[in-house]
Amino acid sequence: MQTDTLPATDPHAIGRAATLLRAGCLVAFPTETVYGLGANALDADAVARIFAAKGRPATNPVIVHVADRIHAKKLVADWPDSATHLADRFWPGPLTLVLPKAPCVPDIVTAGGPTVALRIPAHPVALALLRSCGVPIAAPSANRSTELSPTTAEHVQRSLSDRIDLILDGGPTSGGLESTVLDVTTNPPTLLRPGLVTIAEIEAIVGSIQRAGSVGDDAPARSPGQMARHYSPRTPLTIATTSRRHIETLTADGARIGWLTHRDEGEVPGVSRVLLPADPVSYSARLYAALHHIDSLGLERIIVEAPPDDDAWLAVRDRLHRAAEA
Ligand code: AMP
Ligand code: MG
């Protein structure tokens, strides 16, 4: 049985979704990053349903979404000045702040840890839902664990159909990649996951920050929940410095290959090529949709042109390395 999808423009959609959330049900909804799978963050049983529906390991904490800063402060035991400055600049928006948790936050939300991850999303549907339901919403990406994150309601339907109670369809999400996760319990703050807000943008507000482990490099980060294999298509994916010649060689024996690149060297006959924009923001916005598409073609291998080395591409490199075969 398919899960109901309601267009977010339906006049009853937000009210129905809010009622379901307050009753402990699961609702997928659009944010400006990717689609989230939401539950009432103060209801441990409801949050447990998120973990069950996704097949998410209990060691991976979830981000809590709030309508405004007043709600955010109710969930934390301390609110450092750095949080004020960062929230002034980036909220609503794709920056998640990790803070000491208040006792009201159930352990399952934080994977038993002493901190909680919070953000105010910028998407009008997410904000309307948060205001209407009146409770904070715990929401990881709305896909089964380790799969690609969803950027359309259809991606959610394909991954979680019949495991959740409602999908609010707000069209394709604009950011395309997940939020940046920044721990502000350390001084200076620590980057736990690169995302749509760049290091340069954060450092312009709070000065130099630290990077956990080797975020964005070949090895996975060591922070909680930063799983090495994550965001993965089913088709084996390799990152390489590609060239037209290289791709032609790979397909010489008839191998069915997908080629994802941001450098236009022309089509190669017999190869499914997706050409992405060469700037990191537009590339991010389209990356998951491109991977969902190329993954649906039933190819033998996806070759992705290695993105540039600079910090503006850090989040893209991080996701591609997690999507690639070990
Ligand atoms: P997602 O499934 O995309 O929502 O991922 C949520 C991300 O936030 C994961 O990388 C988590 O490890 C991270 N996260 C959530 N809560 C915390 C926390 N309390 N401390 C550190 N990282 C967290
Ligand atoms: Mg996820």
Tab-separated table of C-alpha atoms and ligand atoms in Angstrom:
chain	number	residue	atom	x	y	z
A	1	MET	CA	0.000	0.000	0.000
A	2	GLN	CA	1.377	3.413	-0.966
A	3	THR	CA	1.652	6.194	1.570
A	4	ASP	CA	-0.636	9.189	0.880
A	5	THR	CA	1.015	12.168	-0.759
A	6	LEU	CA	-0.656	15.566	-0.303
A	7	PRO	CA	0.419	18.644	-2.259
A	8	ALA	CA	1.577	21.200	0.311
A	9	THR	CA	-0.637	23.729	-1.487
A	10	ASP	CA	-3.774	21.756	-0.504
A	11	PRO	CA	-5.525	23.983	2.080
A	12	HIS	CA	-5.878	21.048	4.493
A	13	ALA	CA	-2.370	19.632	4.033
A	14	ILE	CA	-0.495	21.443	6.807
A	15	GLY	CA	-3.304	20.941	9.350
A	16	ARG	CA	-3.539	17.231	8.578
A	17	ALA	CA	0.235	16.769	8.787
A	18	ALA	CA	0.378	18.670	12.091
A	19	THR	CA	-2.406	16.537	13.575
A	20	LEU	CA	-0.592	13.354	12.543
A	21	LEU	CA	2.685	14.592	14.067
A	22	ARG	CA	1.021	15.468	17.365
A	23	ALA	CA	-0.513	11.962	17.388
A	24	GLY	CA	2.938	10.347	17.174
A	25	CYS	CA	2.850	9.554	13.422
A	26	LEU	CA	5.562	10.023	10.777
A	27	VAL	CA	5.298	12.749	8.129
A	28	ALA	CA	7.804	13.442	5.354
A	29	PHE	CA	8.102	17.119	4.428
A	30	PRO	CA	10.281	19.361	2.254
A	31	THR	CA	13.057	21.504	3.692
A	32	GLU	CA	15.459	23.747	1.785
A	33	THR	CA	18.096	20.964	2.001
A	34	VAL	CA	16.417	17.581	1.356
A	35	TYR	CA	13.085	15.970	2.368
A	36	GLY	CA	12.940	15.182	6.102
A	37	LEU	CA	11.169	12.329	7.863
A	38	GLY	CA	9.510	14.050	10.807
A	39	ALA	CA	8.211	12.982	14.205
A	40	ASN	CA	7.403	14.864	17.420
A	41	ALA	CA	10.890	15.262	18.937
A	42	LEU	CA	9.490	15.213	22.504
A	43	ASP	CA	7.770	11.834	21.970
A	44	ALA	CA	10.354	9.030	22.323
A	45	ASP	CA	8.001	6.412	20.814
A	46	ALA	CA	7.370	8.573	17.747
A	47	VAL	CA	11.108	9.128	17.253
A	48	ALA	CA	11.660	5.361	17.631
A	49	ARG	CA	9.349	4.950	14.613
A	50	ILE	CA	11.738	7.115	12.535
A	51	PHE	CA	14.624	4.759	13.349
A	52	ALA	CA	12.463	1.713	12.520
A	53	ALA	CA	11.162	3.125	9.208
A	54	LYS	CA	14.644	4.123	8.031
A	55	GLY	CA	16.513	1.146	9.473
A	56	ARG	CA	18.753	3.767	11.085
A	57	PRO	CA	21.291	2.608	13.694
A	58	ALA	CA	20.380	3.849	17.188
A	59	THR	CA	23.911	5.286	17.471
A	60	ASN	CA	23.146	7.980	14.876
A	61	PRO	CA	21.434	11.006	16.498
A	62	VAL	CA	18.796	13.032	14.629
A	63	ILE	CA	18.498	16.758	14.012
A	64	VAL	CA	15.628	18.598	15.713
A	65	HIS	CA	13.846	21.304	13.716
A	66	VAL	CA	12.236	24.227	15.516
A	67	ALA	CA	10.003	27.136	14.463
A	68	ASP	CA	11.977	29.874	16.208
A	69	ARG	CA	14.742	30.624	18.682
A	70	ILE	CA	12.404	30.587	21.678
A	71	HIS	CA	11.606	26.932	20.929
A	72	ALA	CA	15.302	26.203	20.344
A	73	LYS	CA	16.299	27.567	23.749
A	74	LYS	CA	13.747	25.342	25.519
A	75	LEU	CA	15.659	22.295	24.255
A	76	VAL	CA	19.133	23.299	25.440
A	77	ALA	CA	20.903	23.561	28.813
A	78	ASP	CA	23.227	26.327	27.622
A	79	TRP	CA	23.189	28.842	24.780
A	80	PRO	CA	26.683	30.265	24.107
A	81	ASP	CA	27.248	33.660	22.470
A	82	SER	CA	28.550	31.917	19.349
A	83	ALA	CA	25.083	30.358	18.923
A	84	THR	CA	23.490	33.817	19.023
A	85	HIS	CA	25.843	35.168	16.358
A	86	LEU	CA	25.456	32.127	14.109
A	87	ALA	CA	21.664	32.019	14.489
A	88	ASP	CA	21.470	35.759	13.712
A	89	ARG	CA	23.314	35.148	10.461
A	90	PHE	CA	22.122	31.697	9.304
A	91	TRP	CA	18.676	30.926	10.778
A	92	PRO	CA	16.322	30.125	9.226
A	93	GLY	CA	18.727	28.153	7.038
A	94	PRO	CA	20.902	25.090	6.487
A	95	LEU	CA	23.165	25.376	9.559
A	96	THR	CA	22.627	22.855	12.386
A	97	LEU	CA	24.047	23.781	15.807
A	98	VAL	CA	25.033	21.106	18.331
A	99	LEU	CA	24.382	22.310	21.897
A	100	PRO	CA	24.130	20.814	25.421
A	101	LYS	CA	20.697	19.196	25.654
A	102	ALA	CA	17.949	20.023	28.152
A	103	PRO	CA	16.422	17.131	30.171
A	104	CYS	CA	13.162	17.315	28.144
A	105	VAL	CA	14.924	15.997	25.007
A	106	PRO	CA	14.483	12.194	24.892
A	107	ASP	CA	17.699	10.126	24.816
A	108	ILE	CA	16.729	8.429	21.561
A	109	VAL	CA	16.940	11.813	19.762
A	110	THR	CA	20.570	12.329	20.804
A	111	ALA	CA	21.621	8.649	20.629
A	112	GLY	CA	22.081	8.794	24.386
A	113	GLY	CA	24.563	11.686	24.163
A	114	PRO	CA	24.627	14.947	26.162
A	115	THR	CA	24.119	17.224	23.121
A	116	VAL	CA	21.237	18.009	20.778
A	117	ALA	CA	21.469	19.190	17.142
A	118	LEU	CA	19.070	22.050	16.260
A	119	ARG	CA	18.106	24.179	13.310
A	120	ILE	CA	15.325	26.427	11.983
A	121	PRO	CA	14.667	25.386	8.368
A	122	ALA	CA	14.089	28.064	5.733
A	123	HIS	CA	11.491	26.207	3.632
A	124	PRO	CA	8.012	27.814	3.884
A	125	VAL	CA	6.286	24.402	4.111
A	126	ALA	CA	8.611	23.212	6.899
A	127	LEU	CA	8.067	26.474	8.796
A	128	ALA	CA	4.289	26.346	8.364
A	129	LEU	CA	4.278	22.764	9.642
A	130	LEU	CA	6.437	23.619	12.680
A	131	ARG	CA	4.201	26.582	13.572
A	132	SER	CA	1.032	24.574	13.091
A	133	CYS	CA	2.023	21.540	15.164
A	134	GLY	CA	3.603	23.567	17.983
A	135	VAL	CA	6.181	20.882	18.834
A	136	PRO	CA	9.811	20.493	17.721
A	137	ILE	CA	10.197	18.024	14.861
A	138	ALA	CA	12.995	15.448	14.827
A	139	ALA	CA	13.779	14.788	11.179
A	140	PRO	CA	16.607	12.960	9.456
A	141	SER	CA	16.518	12.666	5.678
A	142	ALA	CA	13.440	10.774	4.415
A	143	ASN	CA	15.184	7.724	2.949
A	144	ARG	CA	16.164	4.273	4.173
A	145	SER	CA	19.469	4.327	6.005
A	146	THR	CA	22.571	4.464	3.724
A	147	GLU	CA	20.492	5.303	0.622
A	148	LEU	CA	20.624	8.558	-1.305
A	149	SER	CA	18.830	11.492	0.301
A	150	PRO	CA	15.519	12.497	-1.348
A	151	THR	CA	15.085	15.824	-3.097
A	152	THR	CA	11.542	15.140	-4.376
A	153	ALA	CA	8.361	13.620	-2.889
A	154	GLU	CA	8.680	10.848	-5.448
A	155	HIS	CA	12.123	9.879	-4.117
A	156	VAL	CA	10.540	9.604	-0.642
A	157	GLN	CA	7.689	7.483	-2.006
A	158	ARG	CA	10.171	5.122	-3.684
A	159	SER	CA	12.272	4.663	-0.543
A	160	LEU	CA	9.728	4.691	2.305
A	161	SER	CA	6.346	3.915	0.761
A	162	ASP	CA	4.001	2.173	3.267
A	163	ARG	CA	6.453	2.702	6.158
A	164	ILE	CA	5.288	6.242	6.965
A	165	ASP	CA	1.945	8.016	7.408
A	166	LEU	CA	2.017	10.985	5.024
A	167	ILE	CA	4.228	12.755	2.473
A	168	LEU	CA	3.821	16.514	2.034
A	169	ASP	CA	4.817	17.331	-1.534
A	170	GLY	CA	6.394	20.774	-1.837
A	171	GLY	CA	8.158	20.146	-5.153
A	172	PRO	CA	11.912	19.632	-5.608
A	173	THR	CA	14.074	21.006	-2.796
A	174	SER	CA	16.353	23.887	-3.728
A	175	GLY	CA	19.569	23.281	-1.731
A	176	GLY	CA	19.942	19.633	-2.637
A	177	LEU	CA	22.521	18.691	0.024
A	178	GLU	CA	22.121	18.354	3.786
A	179	SER	CA	22.785	21.070	6.359
A	180	THR	CA	26.196	21.891	7.796
A	181	VAL	CA	26.514	20.459	11.344
A	182	LEU	CA	28.578	22.615	13.732
A	183	ASP	CA	29.332	21.744	17.372
A	184	VAL	CA	29.293	24.963	19.421
A	185	THR	CA	29.968	23.204	22.739
A	186	THR	CA	33.691	23.404	21.883
A	187	ASN	CA	35.776	26.564	21.688
A	188	PRO	CA	36.395	27.201	18.857
A	189	PRO	CA	33.358	25.441	17.322
A	190	THR	CA	33.929	22.116	15.505
A	191	LEU	CA	32.653	21.230	12.045
A	192	LEU	CA	31.043	17.762	12.285
A	193	ARG	CA	29.542	17.597	8.781
A	194	PRO	CA	30.197	19.934	5.845
A	195	GLY	CA	27.006	21.137	4.162
A	196	LEU	CA	25.319	23.973	2.356
A	197	VAL	CA	26.762	26.675	4.643
A	198	THR	CA	30.501	26.834	3.902
A	199	ILE	CA	33.411	27.043	6.349
A	200	ALA	CA	34.263	30.500	4.985
A	201	GLU	CA	30.736	31.755	5.737
A	202	ILE	CA	30.911	30.388	9.306
A	203	GLU	CA	34.420	31.705	9.943
A	204	ALA	CA	33.324	35.181	8.829
A	205	ILE	CA	31.022	35.163	11.897
A	206	VAL	CA	32.929	33.271	14.625
A	207	GLY	CA	36.567	33.177	13.454
A	208	SER	CA	38.563	29.989	12.893
A	209	ILE	CA	36.776	26.696	13.534
A	210	GLN	CA	38.124	23.157	13.954
A	211	ARG	CA	37.301	20.204	11.715
A	212	ALA	CA	36.366	16.895	13.327
A	213	GLY	CA	38.632	14.037	12.261
A	214	SER	CA	39.105	14.412	8.552
A	215	VAL	CA	35.705	15.716	7.484
A	216	GLY	CA	35.433	15.748	3.726
A	217	ASP	CA	38.661	13.897	3.134
A	218	ASP	CA	38.997	10.292	2.086
A	219	ALA	CA	38.493	8.864	5.562
A	220	PRO	CA	35.105	9.257	7.253
A	221	ALA	CA	34.816	11.686	10.164
A	222	ARG	CA	34.819	10.251	13.681
A	223	SER	CA	31.862	12.210	15.054
A	224	PRO	CA	28.714	10.325	16.101
A	225	GLY	CA	26.708	9.042	13.202
A	226	GLN	CA	29.151	10.034	10.519
A	227	MET	CA	28.879	6.665	8.811
A	228	ALA	CA	31.495	5.907	6.185
A	229	ARG	CA	28.978	4.471	3.763
A	230	HIS	CA	26.024	6.787	3.415
A	231	TYR	CA	24.222	8.655	0.662
A	232	SER	CA	24.844	5.695	-1.660
A	233	PRO	CA	23.279	4.769	-4.985
A	234	ARG	CA	22.831	1.017	-5.618
A	235	THR	CA	25.061	1.167	-8.697
A	236	PRO	CA	28.779	1.021	-7.775
A	237	LEU	CA	30.225	4.520	-7.932
A	238	THR	CA	33.843	5.520	-8.550
A	239	ILE	CA	35.351	8.999	-8.335
A	240	ALA	CA	38.069	9.635	-10.905
A	241	THR	CA	39.779	12.338	-12.861
A	242	THR	CA	37.966	11.604	-16.096
A	243	SER	CA	38.460	12.526	-19.679
A	244	ARG	CA	36.523	11.681	-22.794
A	245	ARG	CA	39.322	9.308	-23.812
A	246	HIS	CA	39.240	7.572	-20.424
A	247	ILE	CA	35.472	7.021	-20.649
A	248	GLU	CA	35.784	5.730	-24.220
A	249	THR	CA	38.390	3.207	-23.040
A	250	LEU	CA	36.146	1.997	-20.218
A	251	THR	CA	33.243	1.382	-22.598
A	252	ALA	CA	35.339	-0.263	-25.315
A	253	ASP	CA	34.305	-3.748	-24.167
A	254	GLY	CA	30.632	-2.787	-24.075
A	255	ALA	CA	30.402	-1.956	-20.340
A	256	ARG	CA	27.284	0.107	-19.518
A	257	ILE	CA	28.567	3.178	-17.749
A	258	GLY	CA	27.091	6.359	-16.312
A	259	TRP	CA	29.264	9.462	-16.388
A	260	LEU	CA	28.568	12.340	-14.048
A	261	THR	CA	30.714	15.333	-14.821
A	262	HIS	CA	30.841	19.106	-14.486
A	263	ARG	CA	33.269	19.532	-17.408
A	264	ASP	CA	31.698	19.511	-20.834
A	265	GLU	CA	33.815	17.324	-23.103
A	266	GLY	CA	30.881	16.209	-25.222
A	267	GLU	CA	28.828	13.014	-25.209
A	268	VAL	CA	30.445	9.607	-25.592
A	269	PRO	CA	28.319	7.227	-27.717
A	270	GLY	CA	26.693	4.518	-25.585
A	271	VAL	CA	27.427	6.314	-22.293
A	272	SER	CA	24.700	7.839	-20.095
A	273	ARG	CA	26.220	11.203	-19.332
A	274	VAL	CA	24.821	13.756	-16.879
A	275	LEU	CA	26.405	17.180	-17.163
A	276	LEU	CA	26.226	19.176	-13.921
A	277	PRO	CA	26.971	22.894	-13.462
A	278	ALA	CA	30.595	23.788	-12.724
A	279	ASP	CA	29.861	25.951	-9.668
A	280	PRO	CA	29.495	24.239	-6.272
A	281	VAL	CA	26.127	25.746	-5.272
A	282	SER	CA	24.283	24.776	-8.472
A	283	TYR	CA	26.128	21.443	-8.542
A	284	SER	CA	24.954	20.660	-4.977
A	285	ALA	CA	21.373	21.567	-5.826
A	286	ARG	CA	21.317	18.983	-8.610
A	287	LEU	CA	23.663	16.242	-7.390
A	288	TYR	CA	21.158	13.919	-5.666
A	289	ALA	CA	18.542	14.234	-8.410
A	290	ALA	CA	21.271	13.350	-10.933
A	291	LEU	CA	22.391	10.350	-8.857
A	292	HIS	CA	18.790	9.151	-8.384
A	293	HIS	CA	18.313	9.368	-12.153
A	294	ILE	CA	21.548	7.656	-13.154
A	295	ASP	CA	20.988	4.971	-10.480
A	296	SER	CA	17.580	4.162	-11.981
A	297	LEU	CA	19.103	3.260	-15.364
A	298	GLY	CA	20.417	-0.125	-14.196
A	299	LEU	CA	24.009	0.526	-15.272
A	300	GLU	CA	27.116	-1.405	-14.226
A	301	ARG	CA	29.075	1.519	-12.853
A	302	ILE	CA	28.841	5.266	-12.270
A	303	ILE	CA	32.013	7.275	-12.835
A	304	VAL	CA	32.024	10.719	-11.244
A	305	GLU	CA	34.499	13.385	-12.291
A	306	ALA	CA	36.475	14.354	-9.171
A	307	PRO	CA	35.300	17.770	-7.938
A	308	PRO	CA	37.807	20.590	-7.303
A	309	ASP	CA	39.913	20.543	-4.145
A	310	ASP	CA	38.853	23.782	-2.476
A	311	ASP	CA	36.582	24.332	0.552
A	312	ALA	CA	33.649	25.557	-1.561
A	313	TRP	CA	33.370	21.949	-2.799
A	314	LEU	CA	33.936	20.316	0.622
A	315	ALA	CA	30.333	19.154	1.143
A	316	VAL	CA	30.126	17.763	-2.406
A	317	ARG	CA	33.418	15.862	-1.948
A	318	ASP	CA	32.236	14.545	1.427
A	319	ARG	CA	28.971	13.142	-0.014
A	320	LEU	CA	30.659	11.666	-3.085
A	321	HIS	CA	33.308	9.919	-0.974
A	322	ARG	CA	30.583	8.394	1.191
A	323	ALA	CA	28.651	7.332	-1.914
A	324	ALA	CA	31.717	5.717	-3.481
A	325	GLU	CA	32.748	2.125	-2.996
A	326	ALA	CA	35.193	1.618	-0.150
B	1	AMP	P1	20.648	13.308	8.732
B	1	AMP	O1	20.334	11.881	8.769
B	1	AMP	O2	21.073	13.756	7.362
B	1	AMP	O3	19.632	14.201	9.317
B	1	AMP	O4	21.966	13.444	9.620
B	1	AMP	C1	22.001	14.102	10.841
B	1	AMP	C2	23.434	14.442	11.113
B	1	AMP	O5	23.519	15.227	12.288
B	1	AMP	C3	24.279	13.204	11.348
B	1	AMP	O6	25.528	13.375	10.739
B	1	AMP	C4	24.396	13.176	12.849
B	1	AMP	O7	25.556	12.520	13.288
B	1	AMP	C5	24.422	14.647	13.192
B	1	AMP	N1	23.950	14.876	14.557
B	1	AMP	C6	22.676	14.867	14.985
B	1	AMP	N2	22.629	15.082	16.313
B	1	AMP	C7	23.900	15.223	16.729
B	1	AMP	C8	24.518	15.454	17.990
B	1	AMP	N3	23.788	15.585	19.103
B	1	AMP	N4	25.863	15.520	18.032
B	1	AMP	C9	26.593	15.403	16.915
B	1	AMP	N5	26.079	15.171	15.682
B	1	AMP	C10	24.748	15.083	15.603
B	2	MG	MG	20.467	11.111	5.938
